[in-house]
Amino acid sequence: MSFLISVALGIAGVVMVAVLWMILSGMGVFSEVNRLVGTIFNDTENPFDIMDFLGFGRVLSLSIVVGVIDVILLTALSTLGAFLYNICSALVGGLQLTLTDD
């Protein structure tokens, strides 16, 4: 169950990054950053282009790698947590509830 939830969170994270990148690109944030850095450095021989660093393909591939690592770590931690919970529950007896109909 934890594997399926972590896969869903990984997919949601990749989709969220893609949508956020498209929104920022549509708003012209990247071109404004290029313009701002161009006015600060004023280098005509080597113009700065933020898309060399934050291109859609690069950002999406990095978010996929982070998503895969997240799936592996979250599944392992959830499995370890369930194991520790079961051991503690076996040692102390856990809680016992009795539901009655009055």
GROMACS .gro file of N, CA and C in nm:
model
  306
    1MET      N    1   0.082  -0.119   0.000
    1MET     CA    2   0.000   0.000   0.000
    1MET      C    3   0.087   0.126   0.000
    2SER      N    4   0.193   0.122   0.079
    2SER     CA    5   0.282   0.239   0.081
    2SER      C    6   0.351   0.261  -0.053
    3PHE      N    7   0.379   0.152  -0.124
    3PHE     CA    8   0.439   0.165  -0.257
    3PHE      C    9   0.344   0.236  -0.352
    4LEU      N   10   0.217   0.198  -0.350
    4LEU     CA   11   0.120   0.261  -0.440
    4LEU      C   12   0.099   0.408  -0.407
    5ILE      N   13   0.096   0.440  -0.279
    5ILE     CA   14   0.080   0.580  -0.238
    5ILE      C   15   0.203   0.661  -0.278
    6SER      N   16   0.322   0.604  -0.261
    6SER     CA   17   0.442   0.678  -0.297
    6SER      C   18   0.454   0.695  -0.449
    7VAL      N   19   0.409   0.597  -0.527
    7VAL     CA   20   0.407   0.613  -0.672
    7VAL      C   21   0.310   0.723  -0.712
    8ALA      N   22   0.194   0.726  -0.649
    8ALA     CA   23   0.098   0.833  -0.679
    8ALA      C   24   0.155   0.970  -0.642
    9LEU      N   25   0.224   0.979  -0.529
    9LEU     CA   26   0.287   1.106  -0.490
    9LEU      C   27   0.399   1.144  -0.587
   10GLY      N   28   0.474   1.048  -0.635
   10GLY     CA   29   0.579   1.076  -0.732
   10GLY      C   30   0.524   1.128  -0.864
   11ILE      N   31   0.417   1.066  -0.912
   11ILE     CA   32   0.353   1.111  -1.036
   11ILE      C   33   0.294   1.250  -1.016
   12ALA      N   34   0.231   1.272  -0.902
   12ALA     CA   35   0.174   1.404  -0.874
   12ALA      C   36   0.283   1.510  -0.867
   13GLY      N   37   0.398   1.476  -0.812
   13GLY     CA   38   0.508   1.571  -0.805
   13GLY      C   39   0.562   1.608  -0.942
   14VAL      N   40   0.574   1.510  -1.032
   14VAL     CA   41   0.622   1.537  -1.167
   14VAL      C   42   0.522   1.624  -1.242
   15VAL      N   43   0.394   1.594  -1.228
   15VAL     CA   44   0.290   1.674  -1.295
   15VAL      C   45   0.290   1.816  -1.238
   16MET      N   46   0.306   1.829  -1.106
   16MET     CA   47   0.308   1.961  -1.043
   16MET      C   48   0.425   2.044  -1.094
   17VAL      N   49   0.543   1.984  -1.108
   17VAL     CA   50   0.659   2.056  -1.158
   17VAL      C   51   0.637   2.099  -1.303
   18ALA      N   52   0.579   2.011  -1.384
   18ALA     CA   53   0.554   2.045  -1.524
   18ALA      C   54   0.455   2.161  -1.536
   19VAL      N   55   0.348   2.156  -1.459
   19VAL     CA   56   0.248   2.264  -1.463
   19VAL      C   57   0.307   2.394  -1.413
   20LEU      N   58   0.385   2.389  -1.306
   20LEU     CA   59   0.447   2.510  -1.252
   20LEU      C   60   0.545   2.571  -1.353
   21TRP      N   61   0.623   2.487  -1.421
   21TRP     CA   62   0.715   2.537  -1.522
   21TRP      C   63   0.639   2.603  -1.636
   22MET      N   64   0.529   2.542  -1.680
   22MET     CA   65   0.451   2.600  -1.789
   22MET      C   66   0.387   2.733  -1.748
   23ILE      N   67   0.341   2.742  -1.624
   23ILE     CA   68   0.283   2.867  -1.577
   23ILE      C   69   0.389   2.976  -1.571
   24LEU      N   70   0.506   2.944  -1.517
   24LEU     CA   71   0.613   3.043  -1.510
   24LEU      C   72   0.660   3.085  -1.649
   25SER      N   73   0.666   2.991  -1.741
   25SER     CA   74   0.706   3.023  -1.877
   25SER      C   75   0.601   3.109  -1.945
   26GLY      N   76   0.475   3.078  -1.923
   26GLY     CA   77   0.366   3.157  -1.982
   26GLY      C   78   0.360   3.298  -1.928
   27MET      N   79   0.399   3.315  -1.803
   27MET     CA   80   0.399   3.449  -1.743
   27MET      C   81   0.521   3.530  -1.785
   28GLY      N   82   0.618   3.467  -1.847
   28GLY     CA   83   0.737   3.538  -1.893
   28GLY      C   84   0.842   3.558  -1.786
   29VAL      N   85   0.840   3.475  -1.684
   29VAL     CA   86   0.937   3.489  -1.575
   29VAL      C   87   1.079   3.462  -1.624
   30PHE      N   88   1.096   3.361  -1.708
   30PHE     CA   89   1.229   3.325  -1.754
   30PHE      C   90   1.289   3.433  -1.843
   31SER      N   91   1.209   3.493  -1.928
   31SER     CA   92   1.261   3.602  -2.013
   31SER      C   93   1.295   3.725  -1.930
   32GLU      N   94   1.219   3.751  -1.825
   32GLU     CA   95   1.251   3.862  -1.736
   32GLU      C   96   1.380   3.838  -1.660
   33VAL      N   97   1.404   3.715  -1.617
   33VAL     CA   98   1.529   3.682  -1.550
   33VAL      C   99   1.645   3.699  -1.647
   34ASN      N  100   1.628   3.654  -1.772
   34ASN     CA  101   1.731   3.673  -1.874
   34ASN      C  102   1.760   3.822  -1.894
   35ARG      N  103   1.657   3.903  -1.902
   35ARG     CA  104   1.674   4.046  -1.922
   35ARG      C  105   1.745   4.109  -1.802
   36LEU      N  106   1.705   4.072  -1.681
   36LEU     CA  107   1.764   4.127  -1.560
   36LEU      C  108   1.912   4.091  -1.549
   37VAL      N  109   1.946   3.965  -1.572
   37VAL     CA  110   2.085   3.923  -1.565
   37VAL      C  111   2.166   3.987  -1.676
   38GLY      N  112   2.104   4.003  -1.793
   38GLY     CA  113   2.173   4.070  -1.904
   38GLY      C  114   2.206   4.214  -1.873
   39THR      N  115   2.116   4.284  -1.803
   39THR     CA  116   2.146   4.423  -1.766
   39THR      C  117   2.247   4.431  -1.652
   40ILE      N  118   2.250   4.333  -1.565
   40ILE     CA  119   2.347   4.336  -1.454
   40ILE      C  120   2.488   4.308  -1.505
   41PHE      N  121   2.505   4.203  -1.583
   41PHE     CA  122   2.639   4.164  -1.628
   41PHE      C  123   2.682   4.238  -1.753
   42ASN      N  124   2.590   4.274  -1.842
   42ASN     CA  125   2.617   4.349  -1.964
   42ASN      C  126   2.728   4.285  -2.046
   43ASP      N  127   2.719   4.153  -2.064
   43ASP     CA  128   2.819   4.076  -2.139
   43ASP      C  129   2.761   4.043  -2.276
   44THR      N  130   2.811   4.109  -2.381
   44THR     CA  131   2.756   4.086  -2.515
   44THR      C  132   2.820   3.966  -2.583
   45GLU      N  133   2.939   3.926  -2.541
   45GLU     CA  134   3.005   3.812  -2.603
   45GLU      C  135   2.943   3.680  -2.560
   46ASN      N  136   2.912   3.667  -2.432
   46ASN     CA  137   2.852   3.545  -2.377
   46ASN      C  138   2.722   3.581  -2.308
   47PRO      N  139   2.614   3.593  -2.385
   47PRO     CA  140   2.487   3.631  -2.320
   47PRO      C  141   2.436   3.518  -2.230
   48PHE      N  142   2.375   3.557  -2.119
   48PHE     CA  143   2.321   3.462  -2.024
   48PHE      C  144   2.184   3.416  -2.072
   49ASP      N  145   2.161   3.286  -2.069
   49ASP     CA  146   2.030   3.231  -2.103
   49ASP      C  147   1.993   3.130  -1.996
   50ILE      N  148   1.889   3.162  -1.921
   50ILE     CA  149   1.848   3.076  -1.811
   50ILE      C  150   1.793   2.942  -1.861
   51MET      N  151   1.750   2.938  -1.985
   51MET     CA  152   1.696   2.813  -2.038
   51MET      C  153   1.805   2.707  -2.058
   52ASP      N  154   1.931   2.750  -2.056
   52ASP     CA  155   2.039   2.650  -2.058
   52ASP      C  156   2.041   2.569  -1.929
   53PHE      N  157   1.995   2.631  -1.821
   53PHE     CA  158   1.994   2.565  -1.691
   53PHE      C  159   1.856   2.513  -1.652
   54LEU      N  160   1.752   2.585  -1.689
   54LEU     CA  161   1.616   2.550  -1.648
   54LEU      C  162   1.524   2.519  -1.766
   55GLY      N  163   1.575   2.448  -1.864
   55GLY     CA  164   1.491   2.406  -1.976
   55GLY      C  165   1.388   2.305  -1.930
   56PHE      N  166   1.279   2.295  -2.007
   56PHE     CA  167   1.169   2.206  -1.966
   56PHE      C  168   1.215   2.061  -1.954
   57GLY      N  169   1.293   2.016  -2.049
   57GLY     CA  170   1.340   1.877  -2.045
   57GLY      C  171   1.430   1.849  -1.926
   58ARG      N  172   1.516   1.943  -1.896
   58ARG     CA  173   1.608   1.924  -1.783
   58ARG      C  174   1.533   1.924  -1.650
   59VAL      N  175   1.440   2.017  -1.636
   59VAL     CA  176   1.363   2.026  -1.511
   59VAL      C  177   1.275   1.903  -1.494
   60LEU      N  178   1.212   1.859  -1.602
   60LEU     CA  179   1.124   1.743  -1.593
   60LEU      C  180   1.203   1.615  -1.564
   61SER      N  181   1.319   1.599  -1.627
   61SER     CA  182   1.399   1.479  -1.600
   61SER      C  183   1.451   1.479  -1.457
   62LEU      N  184   1.488   1.595  -1.404
   62LEU     CA  185   1.531   1.601  -1.266
   62LEU      C  186   1.417   1.569  -1.170
   63SER      N  187   1.297   1.615  -1.201
   63SER     CA  188   1.183   1.584  -1.114
   63SER      C  189   1.146   1.435  -1.122
   64ILE      N  190   1.168   1.372  -1.235
   64ILE     CA  191   1.143   1.227  -1.245
   64ILE      C  192   1.244   1.151  -1.161
   65VAL      N  193   1.370   1.192  -1.165
   65VAL     CA  194   1.473   1.126  -1.083
   65VAL      C  195   1.441   1.143  -0.934
   66VAL      N  196   1.402   1.264  -0.894
   66VAL     CA  197   1.365   1.287  -0.755
   66VAL      C  198   1.242   1.205  -0.718
   67GLY      N  199   1.146   1.192  -0.810
   67GLY     CA  200   1.028   1.111  -0.784
   67GLY      C  201   1.061   0.963  -0.764
   68VAL      N  202   1.152   0.911  -0.845
   68VAL     CA  203   1.191   0.770  -0.831
   68VAL      C  204   1.263   0.747  -0.698
   69ILE      N  205   1.352   0.839  -0.662
   69ILE     CA  206   1.420   0.827  -0.532
   69ILE      C  207   1.320   0.837  -0.418
   70ASP      N  208   1.221   0.926  -0.434
   70ASP     CA  209   1.116   0.940  -0.333
   70ASP      C  210   1.035   0.811  -0.317
   71VAL      N  211   1.003   0.747  -0.428
   71VAL     CA  212   0.928   0.621  -0.421
   71VAL      C  213   1.007   0.516  -0.346
   72ILE      N  214   1.135   0.505  -0.377
   72ILE     CA  215   1.218   0.403  -0.310
   72ILE      C  216   1.230   0.432  -0.160
   73LEU      N  217   1.261   0.557  -0.126
   73LEU     CA  218   1.280   0.590   0.016
   73LEU      C  219   1.151   0.583   0.095
   74LEU      N  220   1.042   0.634   0.039
   74LEU     CA  221   0.915   0.632   0.111
   74LEU      C  222   0.864   0.490   0.132
   75THR      N  223   0.883   0.404   0.033
   75THR     CA  224   0.843   0.263   0.049
   75THR      C  225   0.927   0.195   0.156
   76ALA      N  226   1.058   0.219   0.155
   76ALA     CA  227   1.144   0.157   0.255
   76ALA      C  228   1.113   0.208   0.396
   77LEU      N  229   1.093   0.338   0.409
   77LEU     CA  230   1.063   0.393   0.542
   77LEU      C  231   0.926   0.348   0.592
   78SER      N  232   0.830   0.336   0.504
   78SER     CA  233   0.697   0.290   0.546
   78SER      C  234   0.701   0.144   0.589
   79THR      N  235   0.778   0.064   0.516
   79THR     CA  236   0.792  -0.076   0.553
   79THR      C  237   0.861  -0.090   0.689
   80LEU      N  238   0.967  -0.012   0.708
   80LEU     CA  239   1.037  -0.013   0.836
   80LEU      C  240   0.946   0.036   0.950
   81GLY      N  241   0.867   0.138   0.924
   81GLY     CA  242   0.774   0.189   1.025
   81GLY      C  243   0.668   0.086   1.062
   82ALA      N  244   0.614   0.016   0.963
   82ALA     CA  245   0.514  -0.088   0.991
   82ALA      C  246   0.576  -0.203   1.071
   83PHE      N  247   0.699  -0.239   1.037
   83PHE     CA  248   0.769  -0.344   1.109
   83PHE      C  249   0.791  -0.305   1.255
   84LEU      N  250   0.838  -0.183   1.278
   84LEU     CA  251   0.860  -0.137   1.415
   84LEU      C  252   0.730  -0.125   1.493
   85TYR      N  253   0.625  -0.080   1.427
   85TYR     CA  254   0.495  -0.072   1.494
   85TYR      C  255   0.447  -0.211   1.535
   86ASN      N  256   0.461  -0.308   1.448
   86ASN     CA  257   0.418  -0.444   1.481
   86ASN      C  258   0.499  -0.503   1.596
   87ILE      N  259   0.627  -0.474   1.600
   87ILE     CA  260   0.710  -0.523   1.710
   87ILE      C  261   0.667  -0.458   1.842
   88CYS      N  262   0.648  -0.326   1.840
   88CYS     CA  263   0.605  -0.256   1.962
   88CYS      C  264   0.467  -0.301   2.007
   89SER      N  265   0.380  -0.324   1.912
   89SER     CA  266   0.245  -0.369   1.946
   89SER      C  267   0.248  -0.510   2.007
   90ALA      N  268   0.337  -0.594   1.957
   90ALA     CA  269   0.348  -0.729   2.012
   90ALA      C  270   0.408  -0.726   2.153
   91LEU      N  271   0.498  -0.632   2.178
   91LEU     CA  272   0.561  -0.624   2.309
   91LEU      C  273   0.469  -0.569   2.417
   92VAL      N  274   0.395  -0.465   2.387
   92VAL     CA  275   0.314  -0.400   2.489
   92VAL      C  276   0.167  -0.440   2.483
   93GLY      N  277   0.129  -0.515   2.385
   93GLY     CA  278  -0.008  -0.564   2.378
   93GLY      C  279  -0.101  -0.476   2.298
   94GLY      N  280  -0.065  -0.354   2.274
   94GLY     CA  281  -0.148  -0.265   2.193
   94GLY      C  282  -0.276  -0.226   2.264
   95LEU      N  283  -0.366  -0.166   2.193
   95LEU     CA  284  -0.496  -0.127   2.247
   95LEU      C  285  -0.600  -0.227   2.204
   96GLN      N  286  -0.692  -0.255   2.293
   96GLN     CA  287  -0.798  -0.347   2.260
   96GLN      C  288  -0.931  -0.276   2.278
   97LEU      N  289  -1.006  -0.269   2.174
   97LEU     CA  290  -1.137  -0.202   2.178
   97LEU      C  291  -1.246  -0.306   2.165
   98THR      N  292  -1.351  -0.286   2.242
   98THR     CA  293  -1.469  -0.370   2.232
   98THR      C  294  -1.587  -0.282   2.202
   99LEU      N  295  -1.649  -0.306   2.090
   99LEU     CA  296  -1.766  -0.228   2.051
   99LEU      C  297  -1.892  -0.306   2.084
  100THR      N  298  -1.981  -0.244   2.157
  100THR     CA  299  -2.105  -0.312   2.196
  100THR      C  300  -2.223  -0.231   2.144
  101ASP      N  301  -2.330  -0.297   2.134
  101ASP     CA  302  -2.455  -0.234   2.089
  101ASP      C  303  -2.543  -0.213   2.212
  102ASP      N  304  -2.568  -0.087   2.248
  102ASP     CA  305  -2.651  -0.061   2.367
  102ASP      C  306  -2.797  -0.054   2.334
   0.00000   0.00000   0.00000
